[in-house]
Structures are given as structure tokens and as C-alpha cells.
XYZ file of C-alpha atoms in Angstrom:
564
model
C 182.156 -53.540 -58.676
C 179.223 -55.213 -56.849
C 176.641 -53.004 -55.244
C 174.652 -54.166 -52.875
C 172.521 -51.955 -51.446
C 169.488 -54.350 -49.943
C 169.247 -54.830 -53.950
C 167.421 -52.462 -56.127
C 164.229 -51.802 -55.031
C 160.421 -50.730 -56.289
C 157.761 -49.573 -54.406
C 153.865 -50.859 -55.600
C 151.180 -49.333 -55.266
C 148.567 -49.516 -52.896
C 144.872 -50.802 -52.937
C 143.438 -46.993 -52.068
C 139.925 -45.998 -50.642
C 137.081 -48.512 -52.499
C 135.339 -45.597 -53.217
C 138.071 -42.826 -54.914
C 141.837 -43.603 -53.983
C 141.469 -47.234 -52.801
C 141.956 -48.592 -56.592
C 142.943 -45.800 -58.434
C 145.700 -47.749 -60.893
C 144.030 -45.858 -64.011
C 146.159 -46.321 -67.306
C 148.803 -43.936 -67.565
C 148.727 -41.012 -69.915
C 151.662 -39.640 -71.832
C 151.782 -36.187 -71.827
C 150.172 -33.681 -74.812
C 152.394 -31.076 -76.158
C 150.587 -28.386 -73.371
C 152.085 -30.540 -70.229
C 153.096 -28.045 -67.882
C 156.890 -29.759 -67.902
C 158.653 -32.488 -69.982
C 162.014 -33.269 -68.903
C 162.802 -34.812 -71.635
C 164.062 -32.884 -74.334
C 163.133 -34.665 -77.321
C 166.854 -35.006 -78.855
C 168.710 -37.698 -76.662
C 168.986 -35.470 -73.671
C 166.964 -34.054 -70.784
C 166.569 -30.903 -68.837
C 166.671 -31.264 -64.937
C 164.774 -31.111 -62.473
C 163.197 -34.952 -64.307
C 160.314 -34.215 -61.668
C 159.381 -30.629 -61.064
C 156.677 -31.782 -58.459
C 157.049 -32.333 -54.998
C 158.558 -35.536 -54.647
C 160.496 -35.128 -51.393
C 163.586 -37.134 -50.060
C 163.450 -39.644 -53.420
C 164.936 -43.004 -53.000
C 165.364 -45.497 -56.248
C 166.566 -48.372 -57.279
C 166.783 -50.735 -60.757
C 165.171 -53.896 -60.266
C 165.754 -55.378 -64.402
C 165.419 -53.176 -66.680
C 162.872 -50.971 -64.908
C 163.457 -47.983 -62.528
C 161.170 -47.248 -59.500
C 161.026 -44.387 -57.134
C 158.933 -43.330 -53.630
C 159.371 -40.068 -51.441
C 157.933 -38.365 -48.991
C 154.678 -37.944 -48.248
C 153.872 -36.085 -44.726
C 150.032 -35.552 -44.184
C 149.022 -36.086 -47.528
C 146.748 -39.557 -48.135
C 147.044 -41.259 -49.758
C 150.839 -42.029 -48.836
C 154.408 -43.427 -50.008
C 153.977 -42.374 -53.960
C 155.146 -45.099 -56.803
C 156.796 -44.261 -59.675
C 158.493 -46.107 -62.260
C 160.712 -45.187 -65.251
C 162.515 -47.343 -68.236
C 165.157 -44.163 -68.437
C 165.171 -42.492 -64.906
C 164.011 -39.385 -66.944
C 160.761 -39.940 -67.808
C 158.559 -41.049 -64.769
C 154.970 -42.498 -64.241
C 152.632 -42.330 -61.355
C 151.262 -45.623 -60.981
C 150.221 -46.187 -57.119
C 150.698 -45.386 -53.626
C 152.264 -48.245 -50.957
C 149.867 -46.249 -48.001
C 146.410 -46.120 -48.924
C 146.027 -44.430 -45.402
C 148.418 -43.171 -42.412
C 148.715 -44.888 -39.009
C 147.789 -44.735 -36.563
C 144.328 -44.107 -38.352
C 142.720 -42.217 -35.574
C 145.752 -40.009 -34.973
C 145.476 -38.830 -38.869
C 142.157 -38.259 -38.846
C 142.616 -34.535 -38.204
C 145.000 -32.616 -41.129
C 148.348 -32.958 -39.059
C 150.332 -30.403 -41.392
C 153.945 -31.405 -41.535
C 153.910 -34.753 -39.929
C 153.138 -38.219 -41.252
C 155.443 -40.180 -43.380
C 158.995 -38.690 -43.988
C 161.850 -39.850 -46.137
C 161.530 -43.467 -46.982
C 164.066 -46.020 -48.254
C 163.220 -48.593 -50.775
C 164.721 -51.651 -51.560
C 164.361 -54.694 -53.031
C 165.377 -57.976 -51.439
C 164.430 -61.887 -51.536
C 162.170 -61.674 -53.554
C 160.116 -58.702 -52.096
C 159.730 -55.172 -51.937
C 160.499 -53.175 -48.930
C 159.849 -49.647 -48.117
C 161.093 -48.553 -44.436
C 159.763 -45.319 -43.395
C 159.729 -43.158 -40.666
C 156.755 -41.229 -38.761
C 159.316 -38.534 -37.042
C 156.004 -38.801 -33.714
C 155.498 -42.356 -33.556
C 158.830 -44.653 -35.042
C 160.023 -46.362 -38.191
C 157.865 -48.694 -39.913
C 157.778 -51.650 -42.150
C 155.537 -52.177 -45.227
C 156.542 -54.773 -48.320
C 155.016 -55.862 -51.310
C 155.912 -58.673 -54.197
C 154.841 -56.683 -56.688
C 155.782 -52.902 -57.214
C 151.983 -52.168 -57.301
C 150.579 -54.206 -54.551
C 148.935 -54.746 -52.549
C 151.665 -54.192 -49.981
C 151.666 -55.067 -46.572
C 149.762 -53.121 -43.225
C 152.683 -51.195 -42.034
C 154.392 -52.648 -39.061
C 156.241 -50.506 -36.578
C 160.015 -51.720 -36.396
C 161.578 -48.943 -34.254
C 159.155 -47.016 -31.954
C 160.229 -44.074 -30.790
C 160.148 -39.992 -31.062
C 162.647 -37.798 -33.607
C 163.686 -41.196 -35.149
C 164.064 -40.667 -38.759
C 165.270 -41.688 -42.621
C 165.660 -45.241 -41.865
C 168.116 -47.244 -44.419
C 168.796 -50.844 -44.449
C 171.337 -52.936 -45.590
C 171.389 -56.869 -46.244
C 174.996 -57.847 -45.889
C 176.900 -60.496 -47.908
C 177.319 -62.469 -44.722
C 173.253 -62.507 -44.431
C 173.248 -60.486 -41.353
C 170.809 -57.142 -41.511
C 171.568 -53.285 -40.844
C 169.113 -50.172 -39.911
C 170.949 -46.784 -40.149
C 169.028 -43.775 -39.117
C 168.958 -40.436 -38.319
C 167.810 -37.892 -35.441
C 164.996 -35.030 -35.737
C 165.765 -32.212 -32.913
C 162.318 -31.461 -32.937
C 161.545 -34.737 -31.321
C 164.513 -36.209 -29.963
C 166.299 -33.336 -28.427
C 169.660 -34.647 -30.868
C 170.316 -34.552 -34.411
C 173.363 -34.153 -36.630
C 174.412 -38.092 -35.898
C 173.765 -41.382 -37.633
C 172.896 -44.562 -35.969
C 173.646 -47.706 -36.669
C 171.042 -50.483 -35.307
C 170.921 -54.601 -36.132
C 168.598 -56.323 -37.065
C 166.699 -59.233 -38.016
C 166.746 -60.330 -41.888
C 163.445 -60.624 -42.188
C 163.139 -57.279 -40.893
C 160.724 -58.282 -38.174
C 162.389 -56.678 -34.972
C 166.273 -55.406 -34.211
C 168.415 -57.654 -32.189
C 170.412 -54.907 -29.871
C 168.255 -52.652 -27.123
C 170.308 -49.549 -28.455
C 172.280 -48.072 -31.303
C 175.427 -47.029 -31.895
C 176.717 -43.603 -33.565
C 178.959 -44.416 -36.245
C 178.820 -41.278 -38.170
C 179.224 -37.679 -35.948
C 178.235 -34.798 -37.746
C 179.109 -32.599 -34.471
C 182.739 -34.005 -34.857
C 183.109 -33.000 -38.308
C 184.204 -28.751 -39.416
C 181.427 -27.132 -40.153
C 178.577 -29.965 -40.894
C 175.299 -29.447 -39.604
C 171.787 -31.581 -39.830
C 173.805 -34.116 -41.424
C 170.196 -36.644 -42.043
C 169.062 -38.474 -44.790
C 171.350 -41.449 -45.103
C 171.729 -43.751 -47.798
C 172.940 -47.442 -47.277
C 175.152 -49.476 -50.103
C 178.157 -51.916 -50.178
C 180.310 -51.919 -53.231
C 183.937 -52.427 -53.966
C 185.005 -53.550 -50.312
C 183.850 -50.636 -49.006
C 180.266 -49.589 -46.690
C 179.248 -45.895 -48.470
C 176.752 -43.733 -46.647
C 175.115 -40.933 -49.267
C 174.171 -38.136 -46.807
C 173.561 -34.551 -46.656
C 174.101 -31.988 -44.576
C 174.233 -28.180 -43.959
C 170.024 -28.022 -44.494
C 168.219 -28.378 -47.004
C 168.168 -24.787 -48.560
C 172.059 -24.445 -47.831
C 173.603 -27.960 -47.989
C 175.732 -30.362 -49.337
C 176.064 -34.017 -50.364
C 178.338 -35.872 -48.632
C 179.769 -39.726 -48.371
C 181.390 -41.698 -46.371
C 182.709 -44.673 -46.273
C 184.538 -47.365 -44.152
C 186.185 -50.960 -44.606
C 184.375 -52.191 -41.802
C 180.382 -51.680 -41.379
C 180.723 -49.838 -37.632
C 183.214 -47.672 -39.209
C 185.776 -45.594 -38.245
C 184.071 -43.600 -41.228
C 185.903 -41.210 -43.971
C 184.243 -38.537 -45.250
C 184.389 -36.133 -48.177
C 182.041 -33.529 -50.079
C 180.839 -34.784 -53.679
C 178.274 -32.332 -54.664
C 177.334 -28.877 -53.770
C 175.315 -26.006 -55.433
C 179.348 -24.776 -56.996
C 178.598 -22.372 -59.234
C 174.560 -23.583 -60.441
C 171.458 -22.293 -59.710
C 170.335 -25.426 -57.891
C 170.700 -24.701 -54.130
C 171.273 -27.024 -51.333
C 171.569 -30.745 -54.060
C 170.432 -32.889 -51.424
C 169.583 -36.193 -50.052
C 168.559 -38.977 -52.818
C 169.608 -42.162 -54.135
C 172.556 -43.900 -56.018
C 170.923 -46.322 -58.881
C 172.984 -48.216 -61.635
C 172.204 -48.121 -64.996
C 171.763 -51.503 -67.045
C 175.289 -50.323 -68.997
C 177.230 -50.064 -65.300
C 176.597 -46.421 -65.151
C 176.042 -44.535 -62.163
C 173.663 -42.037 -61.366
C 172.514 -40.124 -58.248
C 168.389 -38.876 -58.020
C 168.213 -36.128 -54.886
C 166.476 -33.539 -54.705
C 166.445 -29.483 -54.487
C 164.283 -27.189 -51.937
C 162.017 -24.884 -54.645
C 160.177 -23.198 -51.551
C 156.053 -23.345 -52.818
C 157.308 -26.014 -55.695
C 158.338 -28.207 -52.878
C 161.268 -30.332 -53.141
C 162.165 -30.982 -56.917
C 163.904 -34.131 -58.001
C 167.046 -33.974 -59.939
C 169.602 -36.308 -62.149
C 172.810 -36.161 -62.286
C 175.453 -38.332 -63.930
C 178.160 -39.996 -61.187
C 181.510 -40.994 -62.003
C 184.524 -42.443 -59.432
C 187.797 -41.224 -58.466
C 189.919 -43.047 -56.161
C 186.941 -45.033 -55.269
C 184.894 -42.061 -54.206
C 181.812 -40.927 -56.191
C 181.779 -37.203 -57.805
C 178.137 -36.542 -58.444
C 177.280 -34.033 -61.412
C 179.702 -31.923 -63.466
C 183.691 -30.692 -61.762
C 182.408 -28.120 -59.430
C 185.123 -24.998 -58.648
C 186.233 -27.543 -55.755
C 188.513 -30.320 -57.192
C 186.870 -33.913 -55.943
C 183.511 -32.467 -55.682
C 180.249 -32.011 -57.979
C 177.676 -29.485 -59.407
C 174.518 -30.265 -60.650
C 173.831 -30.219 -64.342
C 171.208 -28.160 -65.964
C 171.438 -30.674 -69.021
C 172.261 -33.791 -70.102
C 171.990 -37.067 -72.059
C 169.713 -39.374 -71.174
C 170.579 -42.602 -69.372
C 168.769 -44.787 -71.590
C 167.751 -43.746 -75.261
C 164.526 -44.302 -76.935
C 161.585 -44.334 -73.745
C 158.439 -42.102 -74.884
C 158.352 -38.467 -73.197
C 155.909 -39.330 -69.823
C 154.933 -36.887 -66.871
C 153.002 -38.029 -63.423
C 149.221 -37.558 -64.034
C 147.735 -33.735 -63.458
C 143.987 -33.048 -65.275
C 141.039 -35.085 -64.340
C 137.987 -35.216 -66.544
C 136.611 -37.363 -63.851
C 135.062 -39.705 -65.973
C 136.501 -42.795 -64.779
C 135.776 -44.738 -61.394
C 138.492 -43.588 -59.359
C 140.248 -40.168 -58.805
C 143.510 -39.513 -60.807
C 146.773 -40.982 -58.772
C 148.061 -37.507 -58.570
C 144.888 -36.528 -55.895
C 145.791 -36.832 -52.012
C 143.498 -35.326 -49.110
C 144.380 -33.706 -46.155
C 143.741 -36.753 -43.771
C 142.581 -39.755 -43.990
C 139.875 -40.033 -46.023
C 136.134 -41.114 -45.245
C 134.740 -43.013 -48.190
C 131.284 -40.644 -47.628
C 133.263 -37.336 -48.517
C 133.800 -37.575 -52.226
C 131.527 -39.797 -54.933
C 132.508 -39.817 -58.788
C 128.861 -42.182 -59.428
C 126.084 -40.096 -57.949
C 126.460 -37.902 -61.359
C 128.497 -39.542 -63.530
C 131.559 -37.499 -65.276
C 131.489 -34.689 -62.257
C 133.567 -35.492 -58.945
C 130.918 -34.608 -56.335
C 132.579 -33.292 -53.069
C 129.812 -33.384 -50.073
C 130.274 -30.439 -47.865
C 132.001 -31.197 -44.526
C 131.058 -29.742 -41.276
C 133.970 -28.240 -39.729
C 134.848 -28.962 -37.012
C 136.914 -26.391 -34.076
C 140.800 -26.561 -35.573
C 143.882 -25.781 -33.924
C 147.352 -25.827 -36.121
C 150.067 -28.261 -34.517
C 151.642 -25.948 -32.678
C 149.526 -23.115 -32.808
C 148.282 -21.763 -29.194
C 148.158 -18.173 -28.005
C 147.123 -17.200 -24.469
C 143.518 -16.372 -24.586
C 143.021 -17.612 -27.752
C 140.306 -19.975 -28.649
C 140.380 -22.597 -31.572
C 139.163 -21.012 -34.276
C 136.605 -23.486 -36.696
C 137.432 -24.333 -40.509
C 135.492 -21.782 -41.686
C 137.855 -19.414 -41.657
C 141.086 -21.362 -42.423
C 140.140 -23.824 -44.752
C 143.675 -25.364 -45.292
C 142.648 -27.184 -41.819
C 139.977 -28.996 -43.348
C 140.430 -32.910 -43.549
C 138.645 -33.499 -46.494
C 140.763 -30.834 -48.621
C 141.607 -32.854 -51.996
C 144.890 -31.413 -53.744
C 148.075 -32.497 -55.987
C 151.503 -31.237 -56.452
C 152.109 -27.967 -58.345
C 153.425 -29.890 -61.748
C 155.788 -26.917 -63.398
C 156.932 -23.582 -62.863
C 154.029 -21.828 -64.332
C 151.233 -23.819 -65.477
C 146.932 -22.904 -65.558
C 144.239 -24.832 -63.935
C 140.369 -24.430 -64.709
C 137.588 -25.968 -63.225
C 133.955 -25.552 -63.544
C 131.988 -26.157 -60.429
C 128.164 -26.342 -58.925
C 126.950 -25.877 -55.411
C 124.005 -27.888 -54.431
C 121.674 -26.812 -51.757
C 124.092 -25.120 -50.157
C 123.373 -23.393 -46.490
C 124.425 -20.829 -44.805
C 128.346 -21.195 -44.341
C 128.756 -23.470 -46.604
C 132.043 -22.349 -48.940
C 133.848 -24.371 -51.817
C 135.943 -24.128 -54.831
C 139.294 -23.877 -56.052
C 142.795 -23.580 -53.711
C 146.501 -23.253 -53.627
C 147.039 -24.788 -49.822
C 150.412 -23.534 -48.506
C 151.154 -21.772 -45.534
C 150.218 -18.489 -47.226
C 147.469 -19.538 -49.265
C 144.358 -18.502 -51.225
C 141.277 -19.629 -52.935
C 138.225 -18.967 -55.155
C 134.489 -20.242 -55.223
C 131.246 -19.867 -53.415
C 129.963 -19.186 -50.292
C 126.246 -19.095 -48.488
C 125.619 -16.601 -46.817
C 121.499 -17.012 -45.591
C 119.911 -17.172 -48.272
C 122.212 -15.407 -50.957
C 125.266 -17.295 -52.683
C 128.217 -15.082 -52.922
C 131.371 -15.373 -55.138
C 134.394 -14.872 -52.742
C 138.625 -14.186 -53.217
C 139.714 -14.968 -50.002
C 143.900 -14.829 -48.740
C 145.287 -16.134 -45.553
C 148.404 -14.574 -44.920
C 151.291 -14.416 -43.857
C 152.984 -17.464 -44.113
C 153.205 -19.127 -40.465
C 151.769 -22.526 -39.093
C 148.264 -20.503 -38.538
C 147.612 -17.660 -41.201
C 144.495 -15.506 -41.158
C 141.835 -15.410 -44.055
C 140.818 -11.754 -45.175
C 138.050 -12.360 -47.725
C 136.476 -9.851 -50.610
C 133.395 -10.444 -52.408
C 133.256 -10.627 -56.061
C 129.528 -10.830 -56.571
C 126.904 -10.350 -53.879
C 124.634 -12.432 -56.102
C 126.538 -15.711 -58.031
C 125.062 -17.974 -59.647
C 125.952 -21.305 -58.556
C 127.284 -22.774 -61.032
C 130.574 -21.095 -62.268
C 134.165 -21.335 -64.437
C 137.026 -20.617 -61.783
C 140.518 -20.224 -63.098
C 144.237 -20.165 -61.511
C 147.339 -19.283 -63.218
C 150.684 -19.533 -61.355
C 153.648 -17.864 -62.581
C 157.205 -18.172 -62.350
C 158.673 -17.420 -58.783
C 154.782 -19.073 -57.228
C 152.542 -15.912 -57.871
C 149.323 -17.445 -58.117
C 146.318 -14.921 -60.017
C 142.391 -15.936 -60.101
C 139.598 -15.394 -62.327
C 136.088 -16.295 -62.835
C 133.579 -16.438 -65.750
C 129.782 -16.943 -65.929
C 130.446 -18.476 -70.111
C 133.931 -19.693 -69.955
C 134.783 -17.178 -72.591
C 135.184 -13.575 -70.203
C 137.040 -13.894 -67.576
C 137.245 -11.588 -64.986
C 140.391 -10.968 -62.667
C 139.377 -11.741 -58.708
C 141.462 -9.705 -56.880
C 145.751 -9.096 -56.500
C 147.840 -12.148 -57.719
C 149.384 -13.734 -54.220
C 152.730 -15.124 -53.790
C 152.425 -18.929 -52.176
C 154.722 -20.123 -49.639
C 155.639 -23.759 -48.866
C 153.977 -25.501 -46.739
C 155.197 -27.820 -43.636
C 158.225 -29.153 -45.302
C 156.508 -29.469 -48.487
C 155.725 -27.554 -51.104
C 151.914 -26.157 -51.614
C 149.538 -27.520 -53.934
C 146.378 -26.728 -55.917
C 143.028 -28.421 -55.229
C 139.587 -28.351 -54.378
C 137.317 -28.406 -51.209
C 133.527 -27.914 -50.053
C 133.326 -27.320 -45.947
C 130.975 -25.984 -44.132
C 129.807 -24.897 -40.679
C 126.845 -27.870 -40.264
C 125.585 -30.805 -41.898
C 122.685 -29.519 -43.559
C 119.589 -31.251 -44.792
C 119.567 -32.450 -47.097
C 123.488 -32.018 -47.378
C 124.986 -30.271 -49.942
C 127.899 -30.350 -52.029
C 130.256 -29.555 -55.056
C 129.826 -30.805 -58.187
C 133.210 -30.570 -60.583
C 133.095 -31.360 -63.962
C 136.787 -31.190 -64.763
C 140.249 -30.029 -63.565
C 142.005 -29.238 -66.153
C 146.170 -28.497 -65.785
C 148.037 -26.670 -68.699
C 151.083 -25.017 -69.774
C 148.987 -22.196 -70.458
């Protein structure tokens, strides 16, 4: 059977901010015994999800002997994460394809839940290719000849609103294929795939308009069917595609003889009777042994979308993803399993940062896009030091009441561009920091976060002339939530050891301590939400309400991530 499927592809990384993110390819670290989650088991098998970090809408391909892997990255900079694998199990962070979103000036301003949706990547002649979409501006282009980089300025394909989860396909005959699908939000439609031509070279489509070849609103019961998959194989054109939402859904296929269709369709994975709700939307990647194997992932609310593995077999030349479901022909997830390849060391993406190299950790993103003044990791050597940011009047996308003025950063931090955060790694994990404020003025706040929807965070205010120690929460969870803060200590030193410990089910609990051996509890544990189609994550931040002279900032020696 010959799958083609643009040929497997890899994704490199990017050439981040010269400062921080712009070359941040540090070595990568296999994991102690403490990481927060290992899916690999140790004995020939692994426990799913492989990722449990917020690697949305996952697409992968083999390209040798070598596994590579993007997702989603939405506001976040910088964008389009890298990963590669020699066992689809065991991943490693080694880049980012978008060292910052465009258009530039329209991501200057955190623009939750908007950005860079789910990509496609392939590999083809020789190259790279990720296709992405920007659900407010059109699908773009970005390639690379090496995994990491540098890759290519993004070029914009397919311009247009609500167009979304591009998927290309080189056919045998050399002619080119876009398929995509429709966001409501934007486009008014949804629930249909498109079916575009274009250019091999991928440099502009040769029809003025698509045409639907797979109807979601024809078919019993589907709904936001999205997320297509291209491949060829066996005579046949498969589309991988959920449907039914992401919380709810399915996975479906289809496939047709000829590449417009007509289409068949049938169900090959659904929750059945596992705890992993709505499997959903990922990629189909053969193993070097002719193995098949489908990566998607599963909505875990605050833990963001968590990527899965499951084993795929064929039937009467349709795939069954997982384990036999209660429904003959179609998939369940598995909670277990052997490995796809035997013998790769036990990795995990990057999470603690002693901040003693030259560049931020590749697991740190920021709000926006970045300005090479916020953040320095050479004006004290081994501290990250985080100038305070003047903060400017906010308004949430899609936040406006009559009468109601746009409030300022300083009280809803999670607006802030210069926010610097990663994914929640694990179920339940710790995190502590210690942290300085330097010559900070009045309004000035900074420490440690969980940014979500419904969010909270730790650290140290001015207020006049006195430096307080706050626990501030900004509930509930809704585009704009509003911060009620308590003070800990009227009088804090500046310089203190802040401490977050999530537990299972997202219920985040801070502490402080003036010696980093008493800590004291700050406040009522909070339950996180999501975010804006992602999940929340855990970070640090230094704003304040002017620019101060001389300016001040936050010095962080480390930020440390454990299992406990």
C-alpha cells in the first residue's frame, strides 16, 4: 500500500527573538525521575496521552527513521511548535517554525483565541511545508529544508475570513490539492469541506472558487465536521476528519476513487466505552515496520488539548483506529500500549528553567509578539530579568458592555502582551520560583500566574511607597473576568519564594516563604478554566501602570517544574 500524503513531513524550528526566543535551540534534556509525566512506561509500552501538554490539532509525519510533529498555537509567540520523536512516544521540543505572528502589528496586542490554528505538515521535494490557517486573515505558507530552520516568512496562499485547517495533497499525476474547512464564527458556514487546486509549488491556487466535496449537513447527525486530513493510499483519496465538537465528537473517514469524490463515509473511533472524550482530529503516520498509527488529540478543559496514540489496523480497506469499540467497524482509544518502536530513551518537552543559558527554554511563549526590550537573561547573569511594562487601556476580543469603558492591565493582567507562560506539563505537578522587584513604583505588580479564563496569581505589588504581597483571582471564567485581590502582607520584602501546586481536576493552591523552608498558604486553592480554545498555562509577568524612572523590573532566579 503506497501512502502518499504530500510525503511525511517535519516541521523546523524557527530562528526566535535575538534576544530570548529568536535562537532558543538549547540541547534537549531527558527527563529526571520527578518529571511531572513520562509516557513511557519503562517496560516496552506506554501510557497515553504521549503529550499531556497542550499541543492542539497535532499533525505528523515520518520522514526516515525520525518522527516530527507541530500543532496549534493561537496567540501564543512564539508560534507553530516542533517536535520530533524516534518512537512517536517519546517527544522533544526542539524549535518553533513562527518566531512571530503576522501580520506583526495586528499581534501586537494579546489577541486571546486567535492566531495560528490547526496546521498541516508535510514533507515534499525536498522541503518542509507547514500550511496554516489564521481563522481572521487566510491560510498561509511557510517551508523549511531542514526541520529546524530557518523556515520561510509566511506567505498568505488563501486570504480570506473563517477559512480554516488547510491540508494539501501532491498527487501521483504531479498536480496539487488544498482541502479546507469553514469556521462559523467568521464565515457564516461550517460543517463542509472544500476542495481548492493549486499550484505545486504551492505559490497561488489555480481556480477563483472551491468546491464542497464533503457535506457534513448531508450526513445523520454530523456536526462541525473540521479538521481534515489529506492522504492517497491503496487507490483510494482518505480524508481523516472529525466531527460532533471537540468535547463530544468522533473520528471519521472518508474516502473516494476519484479525488472530487462522490465521498463514503464511516465512524472509526469514538470515546466507546473510555474515559477519553471527544478522540479527535490528528494525523495518520506509518511506522518504519508498515504499521499504522493515528496521533489526535483529546479536549482536557484547563490541560488544553492532550495528544494521544493509538494503534490503527484495516478492514475492508477502511482504518479502525484504537482498540474494537462496542460498535463493530469502529475504535476506542487505548489507555495502554506497546510502543511503536523499542529501545528510544524516556524524553518529555522542556518545563524548568534555571535561566542560566542565553536564551529562554523552548517551552516559554508570550502573549504577543514580543519586543526584544521586555525580557534580558545578561543584565544579571543566571536570573531572567522581566522589565515592567506599562499597561496600556485593554479591551478582550469581544468584550464591550454599554457604558463600559476599557479597563487598563492593571487589573486583568492576563491582557498583558508581555505575559511569558508554558503549557501545564501533567495532571498535577509544582512550580517554584524565587523572584526580586527592583525599584518598583507605585502600580507596579509581578510574579507568578496560571493564565486561563478564570485565572489567578501571586507576587508583589507597589502601592506608594509600601510593597505589598498580593493573592489575587479573576473569576468567573468568560472572555473578560474580574480580579478580586487580598493582601498577604502589608509590608513584603521584595525579594520572595512563590510556590504553585496544581492538582488533579486543575485546582491550582499558592504559597509564599520569606526562607524557602515555611511556606505559608495564600489564600483558597482556585479551579482554572481553559482558555480561548486552549488550555491555561503557568508563567510569569511584571506590568505596571507607567514607565518609571529608572524602570523597574523582575528578577527570577529559577522556575522550577516538578512532580511534586
Amino acid at each position: 500500500m503506497k501512502l502518499v500524503h504530500a510525503t511525511p513531513v517535519s516541521l523546523a524550528g524557527a530562528i526566535l527573538l535575538p534576544l530570548l526566543l529568536a535562537a532558543c535551540q538549547s540541547a534537549p534534556v531527558s527527563p529526571s525521575v520527578a518529571a511531572p509525566w513520562i509516557a513511557d512506561l519503562g517496560d516496552g509500552r506506554y501510557q497515553n496521552p504521549v503529550l499531556h501538554a497542550d499541543y492542539s490539532d497535532p499533525d505528523a509525519i515520518r520522514v526516515g527513521d525520525t518522527y516530527y510533529m507541530t500543532a496549534s498555537s493561537f496567540n501564543a509567540v512564539p508560534g507553530l511548535p516542533l517536535l520530533t520523536s524516534t518512537d512517536m512516544v517519546n517527544w522533544e521540543l526542539v524549535g518553533h517554525a513562527l518566531p512571530r505572528l503576522v501580520p506583526a502589528e495586528r499581534y501586537a496586542t494579546a489577541r486571546h483565541g486567535e492566531g495560528v490554528w490547526a496546521p498541516s505538515l508535510r514533507h515534499h521535494d525536498g522541503k518542509f511545508w507547514i500550511f496554516y490557517p489564521d481563522p481572521d486573515v487566510g491560510i498561509f505558507v511557510t517551508t523549511a529544508t531542514s526541520f529546524t530552520g530557518p523556515w520561510s516568512a509566511p506567505r498568505l496562499l488563501l486570504p480570506g475570513k473563517g477559512i480554516i485547517d488547510p491540508t494539501p495533497l501532491w498527487d501521483d499525476d504531479g498536480k496539487a490539492y488544498l482541502l479546507h474547512a469553514w469556521a462559523r464564527s467568521r464565515a457564516g458556514i461550517n460543517n463542509i469541506l472544500t476542495l481548492r487546486s493549486m499550484a505545486p509549488d504551492a505559490s497561488r491556487l489555480l481556480d477563483t472558487e472551491g468546491r464542497t466535496v464533503i457535506d457534513g449537513n448531508k450526513l445523520p447527525n454530523y456536526r462541525t465536521l473540521e479538521g481534515p486530513k489529506f492522504y492517497k493510499a491503496n487507490g483510494y483519496y482518505y480524508v481523516f476528519a472529525p466531527a460532533g465538537g471537540v468535547e463530544e465528537g468522533w473520528q471519521s473517514v472518508f474516502r473516494a476513487r476519484g479525488i472530487a469524490g462522490p465521498y463514503e463515509d464511516r465512524i472509526v473511533m469514538d470515546q466507546g466505552t473510555t474515559p477519553i472524550n471527544g478522540p479527535h482530529q490528528g494525523a495518520w503516520v506509518r511506522a518504519q515496520d508498515g504499521k499504522d498509527w493515528f496521533l489526535h488529540f483529546q479536549d482536557r478543559k484547563a490541560y488544553g488539548r492532550v495528544v494521544h496514540l493509538n494503534p490503527m489496523r484495516w478492514v475492508d480497506g477502511w482504518p479502525v483506529i484504537g482498540e474494537d469499540g462496542p460498535r463493530a467497524g469502529t475504535g476506542q482509544p487505548v489507555l495502554t500500549h506497546v510502543k511503536p518502536v523499542a529501545g528510544s530513551a524516556r524524553k518529555a518537552p522542556p518545563t524548568t528553567d534555571e535561566f542560566d543559558a542565553p536564551q529562554l527554554g523552548l517551552q516559554w511563549q508570550w502573549n504577543a509578539n514580543p519586543d526584544p526590550r521586555w525580557a534580558s537573561l545578561s543584565e544579571r547573569p543566571g536570573f531572567l530579568r522581566l522589565h515592567t511594562q506599562a499597561a496600556p487601556g485593554f479591551a478582550a476580543p469581544g468584550f464591550a458592555a454599554p457604558g463600559f469603558a476599557a479597563p487598563g492591565f492593571a487589573d486583568y493582567v492576563r491582557g498583558a502582551p508581555s505575559l511569558l507562560g508554558q503549557k501545564l506539563p501533567a495532571p498535577s505537578f509544582v512550580v517554584n520560583t524565587h523572584v526580586t522587584l527592583n525599584n518598583g513604583a507605585d502600580g507596579d505588580r509581578a510574579g507568578l500566574i496560571v493564565n486561563a479564563m478564570q485565572y489567578a496569581w501571586l507576587g508583589l505589588r507597589k502601592r506608594g511607597a509600601a510593597t505589598e504581597l498580593v493573592y489575587t483571582t479573576c473569576t468567573p471564567a468568560k472572555e473578560r473576568c474580574q480580579e478580586a485581590g487580598t493582601v498577604l502582607l502589608a509590608a513584603a520584602p521584595s525579594s520572595l519564594y512563590l510556590r504553585m501546586q496544581m492538582a488533579e481536576g486543575a485546582l491550582a493552591s499558592f504559597s509564599y516563604s520569606l526562607d524557602n523552608v515555611n511556606f505559608v498558604a495564600a489564600g483558597q486553592p482556585l479551579a482554572i478554566s481553559k482558555g480561548r480554545w486552549v488550555g491555561a498555562q503557568v508563567g510569569l509577568f511584571s506590568i505596571g501602570t507607567s514607565a518609571g524612572a529608572p524602570a523597574s523590573s523582575l528578577d527570577v532566579d529559577y522556575f522550577r517544574v516538578s512532580a511534586k
